[in-house]
mmCIF file with all atom_site columns, C-alpha atoms in Angstrom:
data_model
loop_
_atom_site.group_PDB
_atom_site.id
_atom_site.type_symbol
_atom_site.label_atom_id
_atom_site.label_alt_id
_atom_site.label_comp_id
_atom_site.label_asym_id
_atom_site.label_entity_id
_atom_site.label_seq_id
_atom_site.pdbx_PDB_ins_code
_atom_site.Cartn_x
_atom_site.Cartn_y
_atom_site.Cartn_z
_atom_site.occupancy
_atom_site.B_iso_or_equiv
_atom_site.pdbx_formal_charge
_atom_site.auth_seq_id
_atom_site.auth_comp_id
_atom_site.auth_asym_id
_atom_site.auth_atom_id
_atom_site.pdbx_PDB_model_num
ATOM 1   C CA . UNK H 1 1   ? 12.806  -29.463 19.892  1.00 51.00 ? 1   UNK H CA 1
ATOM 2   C CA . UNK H 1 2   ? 12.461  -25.876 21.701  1.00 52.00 ? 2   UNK H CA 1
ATOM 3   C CA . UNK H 1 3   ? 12.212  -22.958 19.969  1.00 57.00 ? 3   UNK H CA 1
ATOM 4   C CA . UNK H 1 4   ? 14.964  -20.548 20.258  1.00 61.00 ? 4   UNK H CA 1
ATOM 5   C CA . UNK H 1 5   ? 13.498  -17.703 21.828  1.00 76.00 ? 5   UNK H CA 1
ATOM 6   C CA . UNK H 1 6   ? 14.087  -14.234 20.299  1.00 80.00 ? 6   UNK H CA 1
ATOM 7   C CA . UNK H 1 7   ? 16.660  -12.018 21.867  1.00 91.00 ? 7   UNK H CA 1
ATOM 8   C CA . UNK H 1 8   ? 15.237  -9.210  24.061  1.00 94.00 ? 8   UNK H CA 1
ATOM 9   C CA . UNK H 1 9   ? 16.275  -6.120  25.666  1.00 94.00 ? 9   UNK H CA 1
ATOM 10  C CA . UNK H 1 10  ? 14.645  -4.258  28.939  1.00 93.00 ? 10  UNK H CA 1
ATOM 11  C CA . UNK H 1 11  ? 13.189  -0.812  28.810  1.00 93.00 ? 11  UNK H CA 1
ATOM 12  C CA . UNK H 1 12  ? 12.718  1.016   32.366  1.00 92.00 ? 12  UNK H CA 1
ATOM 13  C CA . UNK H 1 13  ? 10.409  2.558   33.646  1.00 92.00 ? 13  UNK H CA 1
ATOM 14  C CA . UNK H 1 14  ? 9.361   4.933   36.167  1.00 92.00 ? 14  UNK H CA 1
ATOM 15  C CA . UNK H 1 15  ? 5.927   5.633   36.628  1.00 91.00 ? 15  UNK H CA 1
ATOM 16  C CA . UNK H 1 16  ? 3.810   7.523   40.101  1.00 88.00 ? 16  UNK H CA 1
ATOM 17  C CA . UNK H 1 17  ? 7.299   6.536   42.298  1.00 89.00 ? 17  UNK H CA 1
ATOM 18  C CA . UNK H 1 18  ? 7.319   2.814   41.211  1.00 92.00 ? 18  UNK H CA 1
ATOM 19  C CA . UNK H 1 19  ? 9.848   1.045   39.360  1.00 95.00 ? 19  UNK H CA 1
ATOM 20  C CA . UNK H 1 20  ? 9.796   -1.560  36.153  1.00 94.00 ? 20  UNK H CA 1
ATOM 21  C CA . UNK H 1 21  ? 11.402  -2.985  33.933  1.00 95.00 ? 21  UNK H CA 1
ATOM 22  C CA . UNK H 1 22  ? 9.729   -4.226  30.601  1.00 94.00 ? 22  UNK H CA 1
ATOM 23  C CA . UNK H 1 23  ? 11.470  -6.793  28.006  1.00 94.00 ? 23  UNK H CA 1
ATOM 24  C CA . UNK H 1 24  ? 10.895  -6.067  24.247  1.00 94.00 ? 24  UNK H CA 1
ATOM 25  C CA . UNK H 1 25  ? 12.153  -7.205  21.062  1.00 95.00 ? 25  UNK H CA 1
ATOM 26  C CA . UNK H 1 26  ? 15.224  -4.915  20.267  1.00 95.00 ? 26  UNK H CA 1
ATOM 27  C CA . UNK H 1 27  ? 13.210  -3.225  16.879  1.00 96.00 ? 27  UNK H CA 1
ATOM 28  C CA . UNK H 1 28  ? 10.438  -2.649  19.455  1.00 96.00 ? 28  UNK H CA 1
ATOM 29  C CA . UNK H 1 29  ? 12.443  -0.569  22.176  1.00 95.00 ? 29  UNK H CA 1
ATOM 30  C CA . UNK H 1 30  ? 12.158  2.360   20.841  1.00 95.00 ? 30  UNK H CA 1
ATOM 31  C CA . UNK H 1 31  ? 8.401   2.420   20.281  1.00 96.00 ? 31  UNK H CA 1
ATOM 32  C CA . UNK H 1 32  ? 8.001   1.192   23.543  1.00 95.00 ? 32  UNK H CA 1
ATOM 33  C CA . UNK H 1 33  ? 10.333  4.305   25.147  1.00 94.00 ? 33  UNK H CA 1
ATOM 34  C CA . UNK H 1 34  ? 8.153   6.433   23.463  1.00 95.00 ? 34  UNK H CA 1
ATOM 35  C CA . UNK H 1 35  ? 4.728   5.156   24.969  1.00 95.00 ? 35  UNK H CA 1
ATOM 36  C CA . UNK H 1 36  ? 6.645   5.172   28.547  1.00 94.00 ? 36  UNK H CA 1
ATOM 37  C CA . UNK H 1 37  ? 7.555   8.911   28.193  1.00 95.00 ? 37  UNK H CA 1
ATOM 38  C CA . UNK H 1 38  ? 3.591   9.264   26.704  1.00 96.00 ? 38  UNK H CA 1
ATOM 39  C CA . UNK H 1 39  ? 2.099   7.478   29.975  1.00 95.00 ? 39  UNK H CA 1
ATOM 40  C CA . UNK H 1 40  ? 4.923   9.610   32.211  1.00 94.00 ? 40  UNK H CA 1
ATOM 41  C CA . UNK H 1 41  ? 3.471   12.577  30.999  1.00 95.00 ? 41  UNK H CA 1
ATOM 42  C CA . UNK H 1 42  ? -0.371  11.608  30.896  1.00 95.00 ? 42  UNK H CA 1
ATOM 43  C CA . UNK H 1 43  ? 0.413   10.625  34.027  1.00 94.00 ? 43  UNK H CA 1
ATOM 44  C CA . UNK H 1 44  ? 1.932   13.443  35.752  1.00 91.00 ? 44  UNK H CA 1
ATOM 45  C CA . UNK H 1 45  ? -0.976  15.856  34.007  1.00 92.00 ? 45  UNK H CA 1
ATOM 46  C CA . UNK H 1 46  ? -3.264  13.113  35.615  1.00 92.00 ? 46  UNK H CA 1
ATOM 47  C CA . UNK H 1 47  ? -2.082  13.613  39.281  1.00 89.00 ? 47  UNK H CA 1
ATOM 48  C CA . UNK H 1 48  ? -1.886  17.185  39.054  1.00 87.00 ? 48  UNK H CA 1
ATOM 49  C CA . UNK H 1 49  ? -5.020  17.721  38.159  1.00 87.00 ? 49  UNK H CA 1
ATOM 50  C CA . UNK H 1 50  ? -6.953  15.125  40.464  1.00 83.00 ? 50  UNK H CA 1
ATOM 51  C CA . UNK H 1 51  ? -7.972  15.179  43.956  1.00 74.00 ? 51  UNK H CA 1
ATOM 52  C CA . UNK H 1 52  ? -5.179  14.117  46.483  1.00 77.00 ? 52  UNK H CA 1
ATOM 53  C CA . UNK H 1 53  ? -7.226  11.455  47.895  1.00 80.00 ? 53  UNK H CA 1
ATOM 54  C CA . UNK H 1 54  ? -7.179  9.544   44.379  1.00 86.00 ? 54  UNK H CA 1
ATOM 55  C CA . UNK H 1 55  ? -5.023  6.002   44.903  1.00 90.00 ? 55  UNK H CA 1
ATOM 56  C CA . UNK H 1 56  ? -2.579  5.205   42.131  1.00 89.00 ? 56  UNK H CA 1
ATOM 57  C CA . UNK H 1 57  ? -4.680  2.395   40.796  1.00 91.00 ? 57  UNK H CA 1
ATOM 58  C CA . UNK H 1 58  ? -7.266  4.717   39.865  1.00 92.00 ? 58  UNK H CA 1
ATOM 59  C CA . UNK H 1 59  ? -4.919  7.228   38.784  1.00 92.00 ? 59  UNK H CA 1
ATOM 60  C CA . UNK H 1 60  ? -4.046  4.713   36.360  1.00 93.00 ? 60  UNK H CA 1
ATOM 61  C CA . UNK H 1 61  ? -6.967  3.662   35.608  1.00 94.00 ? 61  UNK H CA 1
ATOM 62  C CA . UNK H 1 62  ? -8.258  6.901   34.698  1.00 93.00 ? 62  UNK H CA 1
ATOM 63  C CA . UNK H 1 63  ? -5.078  7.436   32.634  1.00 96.00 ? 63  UNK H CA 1
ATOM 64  C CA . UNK H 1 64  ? -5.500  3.899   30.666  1.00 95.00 ? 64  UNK H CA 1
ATOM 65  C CA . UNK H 1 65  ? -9.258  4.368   29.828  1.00 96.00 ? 65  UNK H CA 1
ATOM 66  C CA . UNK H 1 66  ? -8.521  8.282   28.163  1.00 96.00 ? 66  UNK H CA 1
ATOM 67  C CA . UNK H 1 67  ? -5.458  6.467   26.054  1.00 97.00 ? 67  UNK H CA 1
ATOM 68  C CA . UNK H 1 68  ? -7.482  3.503   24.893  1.00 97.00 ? 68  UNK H CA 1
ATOM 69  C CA . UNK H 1 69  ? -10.560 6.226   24.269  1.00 98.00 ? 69  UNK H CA 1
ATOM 70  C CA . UNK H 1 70  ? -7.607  8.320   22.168  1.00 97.00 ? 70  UNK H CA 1
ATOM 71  C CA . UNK H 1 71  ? -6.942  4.846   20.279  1.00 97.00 ? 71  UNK H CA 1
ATOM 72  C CA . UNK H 1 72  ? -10.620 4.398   19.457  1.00 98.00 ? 72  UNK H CA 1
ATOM 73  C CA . UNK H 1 73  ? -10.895 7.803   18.038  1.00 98.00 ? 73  UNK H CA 1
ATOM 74  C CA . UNK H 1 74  ? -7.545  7.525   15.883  1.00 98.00 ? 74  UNK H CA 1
ATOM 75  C CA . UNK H 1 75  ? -8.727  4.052   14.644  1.00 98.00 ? 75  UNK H CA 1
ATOM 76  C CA . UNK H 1 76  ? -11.992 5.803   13.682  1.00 97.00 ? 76  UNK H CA 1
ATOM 77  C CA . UNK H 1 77  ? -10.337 8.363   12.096  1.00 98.00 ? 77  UNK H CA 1
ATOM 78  C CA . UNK H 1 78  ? -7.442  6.277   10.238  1.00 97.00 ? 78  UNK H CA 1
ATOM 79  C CA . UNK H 1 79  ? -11.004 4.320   8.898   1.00 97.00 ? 79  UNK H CA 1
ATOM 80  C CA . UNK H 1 80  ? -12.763 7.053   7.490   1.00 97.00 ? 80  UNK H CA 1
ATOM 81  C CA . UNK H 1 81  ? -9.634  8.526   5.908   1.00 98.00 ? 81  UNK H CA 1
ATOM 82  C CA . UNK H 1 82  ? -9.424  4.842   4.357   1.00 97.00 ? 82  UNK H CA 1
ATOM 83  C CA . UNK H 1 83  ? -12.855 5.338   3.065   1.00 97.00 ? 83  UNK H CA 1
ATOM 84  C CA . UNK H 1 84  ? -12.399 8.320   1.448   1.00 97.00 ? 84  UNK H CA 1
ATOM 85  C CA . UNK H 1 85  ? -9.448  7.083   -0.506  1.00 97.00 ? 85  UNK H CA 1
ATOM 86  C CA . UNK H 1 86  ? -10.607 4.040   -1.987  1.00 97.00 ? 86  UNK H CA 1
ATOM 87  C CA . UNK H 1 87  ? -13.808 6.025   -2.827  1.00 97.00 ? 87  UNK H CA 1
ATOM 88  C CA . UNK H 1 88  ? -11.478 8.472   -4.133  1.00 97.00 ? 88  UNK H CA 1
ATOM 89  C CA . UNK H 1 89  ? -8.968  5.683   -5.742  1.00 97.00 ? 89  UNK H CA 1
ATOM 90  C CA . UNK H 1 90  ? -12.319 4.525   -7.658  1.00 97.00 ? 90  UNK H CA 1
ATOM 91  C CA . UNK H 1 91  ? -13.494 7.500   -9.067  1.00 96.00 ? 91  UNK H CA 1
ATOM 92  C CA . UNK H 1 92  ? -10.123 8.250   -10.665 1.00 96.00 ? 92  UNK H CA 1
ATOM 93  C CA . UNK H 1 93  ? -10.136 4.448   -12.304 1.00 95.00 ? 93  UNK H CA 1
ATOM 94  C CA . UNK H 1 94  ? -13.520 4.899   -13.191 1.00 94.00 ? 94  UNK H CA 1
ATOM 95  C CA . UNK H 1 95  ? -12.112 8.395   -14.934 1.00 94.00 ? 95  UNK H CA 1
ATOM 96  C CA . UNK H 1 96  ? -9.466  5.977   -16.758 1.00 94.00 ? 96  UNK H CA 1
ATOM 97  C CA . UNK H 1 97  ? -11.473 3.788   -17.455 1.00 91.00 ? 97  UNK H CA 1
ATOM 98  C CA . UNK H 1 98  ? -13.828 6.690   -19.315 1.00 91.00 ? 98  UNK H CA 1
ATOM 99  C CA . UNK H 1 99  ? -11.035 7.556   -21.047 1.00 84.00 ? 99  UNK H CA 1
ATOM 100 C CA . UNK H 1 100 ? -9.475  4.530   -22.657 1.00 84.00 ? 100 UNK H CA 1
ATOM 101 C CA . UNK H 1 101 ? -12.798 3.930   -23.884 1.00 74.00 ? 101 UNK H CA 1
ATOM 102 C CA . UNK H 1 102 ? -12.430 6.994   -26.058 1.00 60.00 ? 102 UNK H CA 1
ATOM 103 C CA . UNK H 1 103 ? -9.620  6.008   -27.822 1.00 52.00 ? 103 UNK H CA 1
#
């Protein structure tokens, strides 16, 4: 027996004069409003700044490759942050730990 599916909703989109639309889970439509207004404005900064002779595709392209470069470094960063605070997190147990034993 099928799976019911999981009810959806549609987010629009309008991105360098071309229409979509773009089903989500309803928890996820917000999040996913929010990266469409990101790529809007990326976008938009994109074409105004690059040659008129640039086709959409690479427009987008070029737009795609700086976000997923953006995601790289804030994965890098969220990493060494997570370093610092278990390093952190250990030196303050190894502090308790210092001090129980002078009880």
């Amino acid at each position: 027996m099928a799976e019911p599916s999981a009810p959806t909703v549609s987010v629009d989109a309008q991105l360098l004069g071309q229409h979509y639309r773009v089903s989500c889970r309803p928890e996820e439509q917000a999040l996913l409003g929010e990266a469409v207004a990101l790529l809007q404005r990326r976008l938009a900064q994109a074409s105004e700044q690059a040659a008129r002779s640039v086709s959409k595709e690479r427009l987008t392209l070029m737009v795609a490759m700086n976000l997923a470069a953006d995601l790289l470094r804030a994965e890098e960063a969220r990493a060494q942050q997570s370093a610092t605070l278990d390093a952190i997190a250990a030196r303050l147990q190894a502090l308790v730990d210092m001090g129980k034993g002078e009880e």
